[in-house]
mmCIF file of C-alpha atoms in Angstrom:
data_model
loop_
_atom_site.group_PDB
_atom_site.id
_atom_site.type_symbol
_atom_site.label_atom_id
_atom_site.label_comp_id
_atom_site.label_asym_id
_atom_site.label_seq_id
_atom_site.Cartn_x
_atom_site.Cartn_y
_atom_site.Cartn_z
ATOM 1 C CA MET A 205 32.580 -8.981 -2.404
ATOM 2 C CA LYS A 206 33.352 -11.067 -5.469
ATOM 3 C CA LYS A 207 31.422 -10.254 -8.634
ATOM 4 C CA PHE A 208 30.414 -12.739 -11.301
ATOM 5 C CA LEU A 209 28.924 -12.080 -14.727
ATOM 6 C CA LEU A 210 25.694 -13.923 -14.017
ATOM 7 C CA LEU A 211 25.402 -13.730 -10.280
ATOM 8 C CA SER A 212 26.793 -11.781 -7.361
ATOM 9 C CA VAL A 213 25.943 -12.941 -3.861
ATOM 10 C CA VAL A 214 26.321 -11.389 -0.423
ATOM 11 C CA PHE A 215 25.819 -14.157 2.101
ATOM 12 C CA GLY A 216 24.402 -13.929 5.614
ATOM 13 C CA SER A 217 22.762 -16.152 8.183
ATOM 14 C CA LEU A 218 19.285 -17.532 7.624
ATOM 15 C CA PHE A 219 18.473 -16.533 11.149
ATOM 16 C CA MET A 220 19.408 -12.830 11.235
ATOM 17 C CA GLY A 221 17.128 -9.827 10.781
ATOM 18 C CA CYS A 222 16.540 -8.320 7.346
ATOM 19 C CA THR A 223 16.376 -4.870 5.829
ATOM 20 C CA GLU A 224 13.832 -3.963 3.177
ATOM 21 C CA ASN A 225 14.977 -3.701 -0.397
ATOM 22 C CA ASN A 226 12.735 -2.544 -3.246
ATOM 23 C CA PRO A 227 13.793 -3.764 -6.715
ATOM 24 C CA SER A 228 15.328 -0.878 -8.643
ATOM 25 C CA PHE A 229 13.669 -1.590 -11.949
ATOM 26 C CA SER A 230 12.502 1.073 -14.386
ATOM 27 C CA GLY A 231 9.307 1.210 -16.322
ATOM 28 C CA ALA A 232 5.637 1.052 -15.522
ATOM 29 C CA THR A 233 2.488 2.810 -16.564
ATOM 30 C CA SER A 234 0.451 5.939 -16.960
ATOM 31 C CA GLU A 235 -2.797 6.858 -15.266
ATOM 32 C CA THR A 236 -5.553 8.129 -17.539
ATOM 33 C CA THR A 237 -9.169 9.151 -17.073
ATOM 34 C CA ASN A 238 -10.071 5.598 -18.096
ATOM 35 C CA GLY A 239 -7.778 3.859 -15.621
ATOM 36 C CA ILE A 240 -4.223 2.575 -16.000
ATOM 37 C CA ALA A 241 -2.589 1.431 -19.226
ATOM 38 C CA VAL A 242 0.694 -0.343 -19.932
ATOM 39 C CA VAL A 243 2.321 -0.940 -23.312
ATOM 40 C CA VAL A 244 4.169 -4.260 -23.360
ATOM 41 C CA LEU A 245 7.201 -4.716 -25.634
ATOM 42 C CA ASP A 246 9.361 -7.727 -26.406
ATOM 43 C CA ASP A 247 13.161 -7.694 -26.199
ATOM 44 C CA ALA A 248 13.305 -6.318 -29.769
ATOM 45 C CA ASN A 249 11.133 -3.336 -28.762
ATOM 46 C CA ARG A 250 8.063 -4.585 -30.662
ATOM 47 C CA PRO A 251 4.515 -4.516 -29.238
ATOM 48 C CA LEU A 252 3.724 -7.834 -27.599
ATOM 49 C CA ALA A 253 0.177 -9.188 -27.700
ATOM 50 C CA GLN A 254 -1.307 -11.798 -25.364
ATOM 51 C CA ALA A 255 0.979 -10.938 -22.442
ATOM 52 C CA ASN A 256 -0.440 -11.400 -18.937
ATOM 53 C CA VAL A 257 0.055 -8.152 -17.016
ATOM 54 C CA THR A 258 -0.780 -8.058 -13.303
ATOM 55 C CA LEU A 259 -0.687 -5.243 -10.757
ATOM 56 C CA PHE A 260 0.377 -6.143 -7.188
ATOM 57 C CA THR A 261 0.124 -3.901 -4.127
ATOM 58 C CA LYS A 262 3.406 -3.103 -2.432
ATOM 59 C CA THR A 263 1.884 -3.406 1.038
ATOM 60 C CA ASP A 264 1.022 -7.116 0.960
ATOM 61 C CA LEU A 265 1.922 -8.215 -2.610
ATOM 62 C CA SER A 266 -1.675 -9.180 -3.328
ATOM 63 C CA ALA A 267 -2.830 -9.176 -6.956
ATOM 64 C CA VAL A 268 -5.068 -6.181 -7.690
ATOM 65 C CA GLU A 269 -6.000 -6.768 -11.314
ATOM 66 C CA THR A 270 -4.840 -8.724 -14.370
ATOM 67 C CA SER A 271 -5.137 -7.725 -18.012
ATOM 68 C CA ILE A 272 -4.114 -9.252 -21.356
ATOM 69 C CA SER A 273 -2.252 -7.015 -23.806
ATOM 70 C CA ASP A 274 -3.973 -6.412 -27.141
ATOM 71 C CA SER A 275 -2.518 -6.450 -30.663
ATOM 72 C CA ALA A 276 -0.887 -3.055 -30.000
ATOM 73 C CA GLY A 277 0.732 -4.434 -26.830
ATOM 74 C CA THR A 278 -1.563 -2.376 -24.567
ATOM 75 C CA ALA A 279 -2.910 -3.783 -21.293
ATOM 76 C CA LYS A 280 -5.663 -1.716 -19.644
ATOM 77 C CA PHE A 281 -6.698 -1.679 -15.987
ATOM 78 C CA GLU A 282 -10.047 -0.085 -15.211
ATOM 79 C CA LYS A 283 -10.282 -0.713 -11.448
ATOM 80 C CA SER A 284 -6.771 -0.176 -10.080
ATOM 81 C CA SER A 285 -6.236 3.587 -9.999
ATOM 82 C CA GLU A 286 -7.185 3.962 -6.333
ATOM 83 C CA ALA A 287 -5.306 0.867 -5.101
ATOM 84 C CA CYS A 288 -2.167 1.900 -6.980
ATOM 85 C CA ALA A 289 -2.307 5.623 -6.197
ATOM 86 C CA GLY A 290 0.944 7.141 -5.042
ATOM 87 C CA GLY A 291 3.022 4.414 -6.674
ATOM 88 C CA ASN A 292 1.704 1.714 -4.354
ATOM 89 C CA CYS A 293 1.907 -1.105 -6.924
ATOM 90 C CA PHE A 294 4.321 -3.338 -8.784
ATOM 91 C CA VAL A 295 3.603 -4.463 -12.339
ATOM 92 C CA GLU A 296 4.375 -7.996 -13.547
ATOM 93 C CA GLY A 297 4.459 -9.026 -17.193
ATOM 94 C CA ILE A 298 4.556 -12.666 -18.363
ATOM 95 C CA ALA A 299 4.408 -14.087 -21.890
ATOM 96 C CA GLY A 300 5.470 -17.118 -23.899
ATOM 97 C CA ALA A 301 5.404 -20.825 -23.232
ATOM 98 C CA ASP A 302 6.470 -21.719 -19.690
ATOM 99 C CA SER A 303 6.886 -18.031 -18.728
ATOM 100 C CA SER A 304 9.781 -17.608 -21.141
ATOM 101 C CA LEU A 305 9.447 -13.793 -21.074
ATOM 102 C CA MET A 306 9.006 -11.840 -17.829
ATOM 103 C CA SER A 307 9.228 -8.406 -16.264
ATOM 104 C CA TRP A 308 8.867 -7.087 -12.692
ATOM 105 C CA SER A 309 8.992 -3.366 -11.935
ATOM 106 C CA SER A 310 7.637 -0.605 -9.742
ATOM 107 C CA LEU A 311 4.518 1.125 -11.057
ATOM 108 C CA SER A 312 5.038 4.840 -11.599
ATOM 109 C CA LEU A 313 1.849 6.725 -12.432
ATOM 110 C CA THR A 314 1.906 9.996 -14.356
ATOM 111 C CA GLU A 315 -0.997 12.317 -15.058
ATOM 112 C CA ASN A 316 -2.366 12.924 -18.567
ATOM 113 C CA SER A 317 0.416 11.275 -20.544
ATOM 114 C CA ALA A 318 0.722 8.409 -22.971
ATOM 115 C CA PRO A 319 1.072 4.944 -21.453
ATOM 116 C CA SER A 320 4.578 4.015 -20.362
ATOM 117 C CA LYS A 321 6.273 0.868 -21.551
ATOM 118 C CA ILE A 322 7.659 -2.299 -20.013
ATOM 119 C CA SER A 323 9.959 -4.713 -21.839
ATOM 120 C CA LEU A 324 9.603 -8.442 -21.300
ATOM 121 C CA LEU A 325 12.997 -10.153 -21.351
ATOM 122 C CA PRO A 326 13.960 -13.846 -21.289
ATOM 123 C CA SER A 327 13.220 -15.183 -17.805
ATOM 124 C CA SER A 328 15.969 -16.454 -15.530
ATOM 125 C CA SER A 329 16.198 -19.404 -13.173
ATOM 126 C CA LEU A 330 17.941 -19.472 -9.825
ATOM 127 C CA MET A 331 19.053 -22.427 -7.733
ATOM 128 C CA LEU A 332 20.278 -21.743 -4.226
ATOM 129 C CA ARG A 333 22.079 -24.601 -2.482
ATOM 130 C CA THR A 334 22.981 -24.710 1.188
ATOM 131 C CA GLY A 335 25.392 -27.654 1.155
ATOM 132 C CA ALA A 336 23.699 -28.902 4.332
ATOM 133 C CA GLY A 337 24.164 -32.456 5.528
ATOM 134 C CA ASP A 338 21.148 -34.654 6.250
ATOM 135 C CA SER A 339 21.388 -33.950 9.965
ATOM 136 C CA SER A 340 21.120 -30.196 9.368
ATOM 137 C CA LEU A 341 18.086 -30.153 7.047
ATOM 138 C CA GLU A 342 15.691 -29.605 9.951
ATOM 139 C CA ASN A 343 17.421 -26.260 10.599
ATOM 140 C CA LEU A 344 16.531 -24.913 7.137
ATOM 141 C CA PHE A 345 13.490 -22.836 6.282
ATOM 142 C CA ALA A 346 10.632 -24.414 4.328
ATOM 143 C CA ASN A 347 10.972 -21.790 1.606
ATOM 144 C CA LEU A 348 12.917 -18.770 0.400
ATOM 145 C CA ARG A 349 11.445 -15.751 -1.369
ATOM 146 C CA LEU A 350 12.639 -12.860 -3.477
ATOM 147 C CA GLU A 351 11.992 -9.768 -1.396
ATOM 148 C CA SER A 352 9.235 -7.410 -2.589
ATOM 149 C CA THR A 353 8.013 -9.990 -5.116
ATOM 150 C CA PRO A 354 5.498 -12.873 -5.077
ATOM 151 C CA TYR A 355 8.202 -15.385 -6.097
ATOM 152 C CA ILE A 356 8.784 -18.228 -3.603
ATOM 153 C CA ALA A 357 10.917 -21.407 -3.779
ATOM 154 C CA LYS A 358 10.157 -24.386 -1.550
ATOM 155 C CA ARG A 359 12.962 -26.441 -0.052
ATOM 156 C CA SER A 360 13.816 -29.729 -1.755
ATOM 157 C CA GLY A 361 16.516 -31.479 0.248
ATOM 158 C CA ASP A 362 19.125 -28.780 0.849
ATOM 159 C CA GLU A 363 18.168 -26.780 -2.266
ATOM 160 C CA TYR A 364 15.743 -24.052 -3.315
ATOM 161 C CA VAL A 365 14.812 -23.545 -6.986
ATOM 162 C CA PHE A 366 13.221 -20.463 -8.553
ATOM 163 C CA ALA A 367 12.353 -21.981 -11.929
ATOM 164 C CA HIS A 368 11.201 -18.793 -13.710
ATOM 165 C CA VAL A 369 11.847 -15.300 -12.378
ATOM 166 C CA PRO A 370 12.454 -11.939 -14.084
ATOM 167 C CA ALA A 371 15.932 -10.574 -14.653
ATOM 168 C CA GLY A 372 17.050 -7.919 -12.179
ATOM 169 C CA LEU A 373 18.459 -7.257 -8.729
ATOM 170 C CA PHE A 374 16.807 -9.039 -5.796
ATOM 171 C CA ASN A 375 17.322 -9.756 -2.115
ATOM 172 C CA VAL A 376 16.730 -13.404 -1.174
ATOM 173 C CA VAL A 377 14.879 -13.672 2.134
ATOM 174 C CA ALA A 378 14.408 -16.560 4.582
ATOM 175 C CA GLY A 379 11.865 -15.755 7.267
ATOM 176 C CA ASP A 380 12.799 -12.213 8.274
ATOM 177 C CA SER A 381 16.425 -12.527 7.186
ATOM 178 C CA THR A 382 18.166 -11.447 3.989
ATOM 179 C CA VAL A 383 20.507 -14.310 3.064
ATOM 180 C CA ALA A 384 21.710 -13.246 -0.387
ATOM 181 C CA GLU A 385 21.664 -10.472 -2.956
ATOM 182 C CA VAL A 386 21.399 -11.762 -6.521
ATOM 183 C CA THR A 387 21.721 -10.067 -9.889
ATOM 184 C CA LEU A 388 20.100 -12.138 -12.636
ATOM 185 C CA GLU A 389 20.737 -11.386 -16.281
ATOM 186 C CA PRO A 390 18.068 -12.153 -18.924
ATOM 187 C CA GLY A 391 17.970 -15.871 -19.677
ATOM 188 C CA ALA A 392 20.575 -16.661 -17.013
ATOM 189 C CA VAL A 393 20.660 -20.074 -15.343
ATOM 190 C CA ALA A 394 22.207 -19.239 -11.977
ATOM 191 C CA ASP A 395 23.383 -21.842 -9.504
ATOM 192 C CA THR A 396 25.109 -20.802 -6.322
ATOM 193 C CA LEU A 397 25.872 -21.855 -2.770
ATOM 194 C CA VAL A 398 24.492 -19.999 0.247
ATOM 195 C CA ARG A 399 27.113 -20.494 2.931
ATOM 196 C CA LEU A 400 25.575 -20.921 6.378
ATOM 197 C CA PRO A 401 27.873 -21.296 9.406
ATOM 198 C CA GLY A 402 27.356 -24.652 11.055
ATOM 199 C CA VAL A 403 25.124 -25.858 8.213
ATOM 200 C CA THR A 404 26.991 -25.601 4.906
ATOM 201 C CA ARG A 405 29.468 -28.350 4.110
ATOM 202 C CA GLU A 406 32.329 -27.308 1.835
ATOM 203 C CA PHE A 407 36.065 -27.666 1.575
ATOM 204 C CA VAL A 408 38.176 -24.916 -0.009
ATOM 205 C CA PHE A 409 40.525 -27.108 -1.978
ATOM 206 C CA GLU A 410 42.607 -24.161 -3.192
ATOM 207 C CA ASP A 411 42.392 -20.359 -3.117
ATOM 208 C CA PHE A 412 46.046 -19.606 -4.008
ATOM 209 C CA GLU A 413 46.248 -16.917 -1.299
ATOM 210 C CA ASP A 414 49.360 -18.426 0.309
ATOM 211 C CA GLY A 415 51.229 -18.366 -3.008
ATOM 212 C CA ASP A 416 52.791 -21.793 -2.505
ATOM 213 C CA SER A 417 52.581 -24.952 -4.621
ATOM 214 C CA LEU A 418 50.514 -27.015 -2.165
ATOM 215 C CA ASN A 419 46.744 -27.458 -2.290
ATOM 216 C CA ASN A 420 44.920 -27.416 1.044
ATOM 217 C CA ILE A 421 44.987 -31.194 1.360
ATOM 218 C CA ALA A 422 48.680 -31.409 0.549
ATOM 219 C CA LYS A 423 49.418 -28.956 3.363
ATOM 220 C CA VAL A 424 48.429 -31.680 5.812
ATOM 221 C CA TYR A 425 49.863 -34.617 3.871
ATOM 222 C CA PRO A 426 52.650 -32.941 1.854
ATOM 223 C CA ASN A 427 54.024 -34.289 -1.357
ATOM 224 C CA TYR A 428 54.191 -32.969 -4.905
ATOM 225 C CA GLY A 429 51.495 -30.290 -4.824
ATOM 226 C CA TRP A 430 50.688 -28.386 -8.046
ATOM 227 C CA TYR A 431 52.499 -28.855 -11.372
ATOM 228 C CA TYR A 432 51.982 -27.800 -14.996
ATOM 229 C CA ILE A 433 53.082 -29.390 -18.270
ATOM 230 C CA ALA A 434 52.761 -28.416 -21.958
ATOM 231 C CA LYS A 435 52.011 -31.523 -24.040
ATOM 232 C CA ASP A 436 52.002 -32.494 -27.741
ATOM 233 C CA GLY A 437 53.213 -29.195 -29.178
ATOM 234 C CA ALA A 438 51.516 -26.828 -26.739
ATOM 235 C CA THR A 439 53.541 -23.889 -25.386
ATOM 236 C CA LEU A 440 53.425 -22.261 -21.952
ATOM 237 C CA LEU A 441 53.965 -18.506 -22.174
ATOM 238 C CA LYS A 442 53.251 -17.678 -18.522
ATOM 239 C CA PRO A 443 54.730 -18.963 -16.379
ATOM 240 C CA ASP A 444 57.830 -20.083 -18.201
ATOM 241 C CA SER A 445 57.932 -23.885 -18.031
ATOM 242 C CA THR A 446 61.350 -23.660 -16.343
ATOM 243 C CA LYS A 447 59.976 -21.665 -13.396
ATOM 244 C CA GLY A 448 58.316 -22.935 -10.258
ATOM 245 C CA PHE A 449 54.604 -22.891 -9.555
ATOM 246 C CA ALA A 450 54.827 -19.646 -7.565
ATOM 247 C CA ALA A 451 55.535 -17.862 -10.855
ATOM 248 C CA ALA A 452 51.930 -18.598 -11.905
ATOM 249 C CA ILE A 453 50.467 -16.734 -8.904
ATOM 250 C CA GLU A 454 49.723 -13.028 -9.183
ATOM 251 C CA SER A 455 47.773 -10.416 -7.231
ATOM 252 C CA GLU A 456 44.634 -8.977 -8.796
ATOM 253 C CA SER A 457 42.883 -5.892 -7.498
ATOM 254 C CA GLY A 458 39.826 -6.794 -5.463
ATOM 255 C CA ARG A 459 40.470 -10.537 -5.565
ATOM 256 C CA GLY A 460 43.751 -11.165 -3.788
ATOM 257 C CA LYS A 461 46.032 -13.803 -5.275
ATOM 258 C CA VAL A 462 44.942 -15.844 -8.291
ATOM 259 C CA LEU A 463 46.454 -18.437 -10.580
ATOM 260 C CA SER A 464 47.237 -16.857 -13.976
ATOM 261 C CA MET A 465 48.407 -18.800 -17.036
ATOM 262 C CA GLN A 466 48.998 -17.912 -20.705
ATOM 263 C CA PHE A 467 49.568 -20.558 -23.366
ATOM 264 C CA VAL A 468 49.356 -21.682 -26.985
ATOM 265 C CA PRO A 469 47.736 -25.144 -27.161
ATOM 266 C CA GLY A 470 48.686 -25.712 -30.806
ATOM 267 C CA ASP A 471 46.715 -27.844 -33.262
ATOM 268 C CA SER A 472 46.386 -30.930 -31.088
ATOM 269 C CA GLY A 473 48.268 -30.123 -27.888
ATOM 270 C CA TYR A 474 47.092 -29.205 -24.404
ATOM 271 C CA VAL A 475 48.345 -27.742 -21.147
ATOM 272 C CA LEU A 476 47.988 -29.871 -18.027
ATOM 273 C CA LEU A 477 47.549 -28.218 -14.646
ATOM 274 C CA GLY A 478 47.473 -30.845 -11.938
ATOM 275 C CA THR A 479 48.087 -31.743 -8.322
ATOM 276 C CA HIS A 480 48.387 -34.810 -6.115
ATOM 277 C CA LEU A 481 46.006 -34.826 -3.178
ATOM 278 C CA GLY A 482 48.926 -34.827 -0.821
ATOM 279 C CA LEU A 483 50.200 -38.401 -0.956
ATOM 280 C CA ASP A 484 51.961 -40.147 -3.821
ATOM 281 C CA THR A 485 50.362 -43.559 -3.266
ATOM 282 C CA GLY A 486 47.383 -42.585 -1.103
ATOM 283 C CA TYR A 487 43.805 -41.758 -1.957
ATOM 284 C CA TYR A 488 40.877 -39.857 -0.487
ATOM 285 C CA ASP A 489 37.193 -40.649 -0.134
ATOM 286 C CA LEU A 490 35.339 -37.826 -1.915
ATOM 287 C CA SER A 491 32.067 -39.744 -2.318
ATOM 288 C CA GLY A 492 30.193 -37.011 -0.412
ATOM 289 C CA LEU A 493 31.011 -34.476 -3.129
ATOM 290 C CA THR A 494 27.947 -32.633 -4.468
ATOM 291 C CA ALA A 495 29.785 -30.172 -6.738
ATOM 292 C CA ILE A 496 33.139 -28.743 -7.756
ATOM 293 C CA ARG A 497 32.984 -24.939 -7.830
ATOM 294 C CA LEU A 498 35.656 -22.966 -9.686
ATOM 295 C CA THR A 499 35.880 -19.172 -9.909
ATOM 296 C CA VAL A 500 37.465 -18.570 -13.312
ATOM 297 C CA ASN A 501 38.253 -15.970 -15.965
ATOM 298 C CA GLY A 502 39.602 -16.738 -19.439
ATOM 299 C CA ASP A 503 38.951 -17.380 -23.107
ATOM 300 C CA CYS A 504 39.493 -21.111 -23.255
ATOM 301 C CA GLU A 505 37.950 -24.563 -23.088
ATOM 302 C CA PHE A 506 39.237 -27.080 -20.578
ATOM 303 C CA ASP A 507 38.364 -30.354 -18.846
ATOM 304 C CA VAL A 508 38.351 -30.816 -15.071
ATOM 305 C CA ALA A 509 39.175 -34.306 -13.797
ATOM 306 C CA LEU A 510 39.172 -36.083 -10.464
ATOM 307 C CA GLU A 511 41.343 -39.143 -11.010
ATOM 308 C CA HIS A 512 41.713 -42.510 -9.329
ATOM 309 C CA TYR A 513 44.990 -42.994 -7.482
ATOM 310 C CA ARG A 514 46.073 -46.185 -9.263
ATOM 311 C CA GLU A 515 47.721 -46.039 -12.699
ATOM 312 C CA VAL A 516 45.946 -48.030 -15.413
ATOM 313 C CA LEU A 517 48.558 -47.894 -18.182
ATOM 314 C CA ASP A 518 51.359 -45.548 -19.284
ATOM 315 C CA ASN A 519 50.592 -42.829 -16.722
ATOM 316 C CA ASN A 520 46.835 -43.008 -17.393
ATOM 317 C CA PHE A 521 44.285 -43.148 -14.579
ATOM 318 C CA HIS A 522 40.561 -43.772 -14.486
ATOM 319 C CA LYS A 523 38.936 -40.369 -14.098
ATOM 320 C CA SER A 524 35.644 -38.506 -13.893
ATOM 321 C CA LEU A 525 35.769 -35.637 -16.381
ATOM 322 C CA TRP A 526 33.743 -32.431 -16.773
ATOM 323 C CA ASN A 527 34.022 -29.975 -19.683
ATOM 324 C CA VAL A 528 34.136 -26.191 -19.156
ATOM 325 C CA LYS A 529 33.959 -23.350 -21.695
ATOM 326 C CA VAL A 530 35.093 -20.033 -20.235
ATOM 327 C CA ALA A 531 34.182 -16.553 -21.451
ATOM 328 C CA GLU A 532 36.069 -13.426 -20.445
ATOM 329 C CA GLY A 533 35.113 -11.987 -17.070
ATOM 330 C CA TRP A 534 35.097 -13.613 -13.649
ATOM 331 C CA ARG A 535 32.366 -16.174 -13.030
ATOM 332 C CA GLU A 536 31.629 -19.261 -10.972
ATOM 333 C CA VAL A 537 31.527 -22.610 -12.771
ATOM 334 C CA VAL A 538 29.603 -25.451 -11.090
ATOM 335 C CA LEU A 539 30.378 -29.092 -12.002
ATOM 336 C CA ARG A 540 28.171 -31.815 -10.567
ATOM 337 C CA PRO A 541 28.602 -35.591 -10.119
ATOM 338 C CA GLY A 542 26.250 -37.332 -12.516
ATOM 339 C CA LYS A 543 27.025 -34.773 -15.254
ATOM 340 C CA GLU A 544 30.502 -36.093 -16.076
ATOM 341 C CA MET A 545 31.509 -37.236 -19.568
ATOM 342 C CA LEU A 546 31.964 -40.957 -20.239
ATOM 343 C CA ASP A 547 34.503 -42.442 -22.650
ATOM 344 C CA ASP A 548 36.057 -45.828 -21.874
ATOM 345 C CA ASP A 549 38.756 -45.331 -24.512
ATOM 346 C CA SER A 550 39.999 -42.281 -22.595
ATOM 347 C CA TYR A 551 39.550 -43.889 -19.152
ATOM 348 C CA GLN A 552 36.573 -41.600 -18.374
ATOM 349 C CA VAL A 553 34.195 -43.349 -15.978
ATOM 350 C CA ALA A 554 31.175 -42.550 -13.825
ATOM 351 C CA TRP A 555 31.921 -40.743 -10.583
ATOM 352 C CA SER A 556 30.356 -43.524 -8.506
ATOM 353 C CA GLU A 557 33.019 -45.965 -9.760
ATOM 354 C CA ILE A 558 36.011 -44.065 -8.346
ATOM 355 C CA SER A 559 34.714 -41.479 -5.851
ATOM 356 C CA LYS A 560 35.995 -43.322 -2.776
ATOM 357 C CA GLU A 561 39.599 -43.502 -4.046
ATOM 358 C CA ILE A 562 40.687 -40.157 -5.562
ATOM 359 C CA GLY A 563 44.365 -39.318 -5.904
ATOM 360 C CA PHE A 564 44.615 -36.412 -8.393
ATOM 361 C CA PHE A 565 42.896 -33.194 -9.415
ATOM 362 C CA SER A 566 43.696 -32.180 -13.003
ATOM 363 C CA ILE A 567 42.781 -29.508 -15.556
ATOM 364 C CA PHE A 568 43.411 -30.153 -19.267
ATOM 365 C CA ILE A 569 43.404 -26.866 -21.245
ATOM 366 C CA LYS A 570 42.649 -27.476 -24.926
ATOM 367 C CA SER A 571 42.081 -24.065 -26.527
ATOM 368 C CA GLY A 572 42.298 -20.308 -26.027
ATOM 369 C CA SER A 573 45.171 -18.196 -24.759
ATOM 370 C CA TYR A 574 44.737 -17.588 -21.016
ATOM 371 C CA LEU A 575 43.094 -18.903 -17.851
ATOM 372 C CA LYS A 576 42.829 -17.421 -14.360
ATOM 373 C CA ILE A 577 41.493 -19.298 -11.325
ATOM 374 C CA ASP A 578 40.602 -17.621 -8.044
ATOM 375 C CA GLN A 579 39.447 -20.608 -5.995
ATOM 376 C CA ILE A 580 38.375 -24.246 -6.183
ATOM 377 C CA VAL A 581 35.753 -25.483 -3.700
ATOM 378 C CA PHE A 582 34.551 -29.030 -3.027
ATOM 379 C CA GLU A 583 30.883 -28.700 -2.058
ATOM 380 C CA GLY A 584 29.279 -31.262 0.250
ATOM 381 C CA ILE A 585 32.489 -32.083 2.105
ATOM 382 C CA ASP A 586 33.495 -30.689 5.507
ATOM 383 C CA GLY A 587 37.092 -31.776 5.264
ATOM 384 C CA VAL A 588 39.163 -34.479 3.642
ATOM 385 C CA ALA A 589 40.885 -37.386 5.319
ATOM 386 C CA PRO A 590 42.797 -40.305 3.800
#
């Protein structure tokens, strides 16, 4: 299983059976002679007033009682001791405009002790995409839910959006099936693809596992494949610019083979990593593309471009360009048509203008010292034909 900083996903079928998973969150409350009390803190460990705190039963996730925290951050529940006996409840905390702070945890009651504490952290959002074509939408469930929580996302097209959910570890469930396991960090905006056999449309453009210089389109229509160039004072440290592309491929524990580059961009230089889509003068219709997904690790900033096949002037091509800033640690980057940068002076155009005639995939590295790429996926496309 591949791990990402913001999100790790274990995929399964929407139509298989599920196993129960209780969120492994800490925190909760104490039971007193006057009922149940919870002290609510913010992410700086300060008492938080005016937080909505609700107790839910674990049996059917129905709301038992809601309380508002006072100036000391204390929320009191006078009627819930019996319903929540034996740890039979979850506790939810929500505060801030648009549910900006949230918490979800099991309720652990203790006798004759001071109230326990829960910390409300910046809420996360989660978008799950299926990559389904229009003809497959009828096979998708109407909604997905986070197991052992009241949080549900309705289907919109081939997507499901959880706009505000607490940070933590959750199973995503469709019907009776667990389809993903997600780990959401506080304030994370997570966007991932749930791969469903026979439903999801995607094309693995490159995963580097074969160690050769050809992308997965060029294998069918061979030509130049991958190349790299240091421009305008930039320096390639790894691989040496005199070596072939295979010198940039290395094995990494737990990931298989990955592309690994080290460089010095200089004051105004850049490193170009590029590839023809298999034919020198041909082009490919990628108008069905819904996203480019790259699994990356590095400390750099770079631009990703899909370029028209026909030269405009002096080896320049009209291109759709997306900017990426990479932090250390493996993560998935998602680039979507409609979010590209536009600059006529640099031949950057809207995706709709060139999407039917794409000849090159390019990465322009402008800063930092290293970049690793595990795979590049074209979402929304089953395969590619000229």
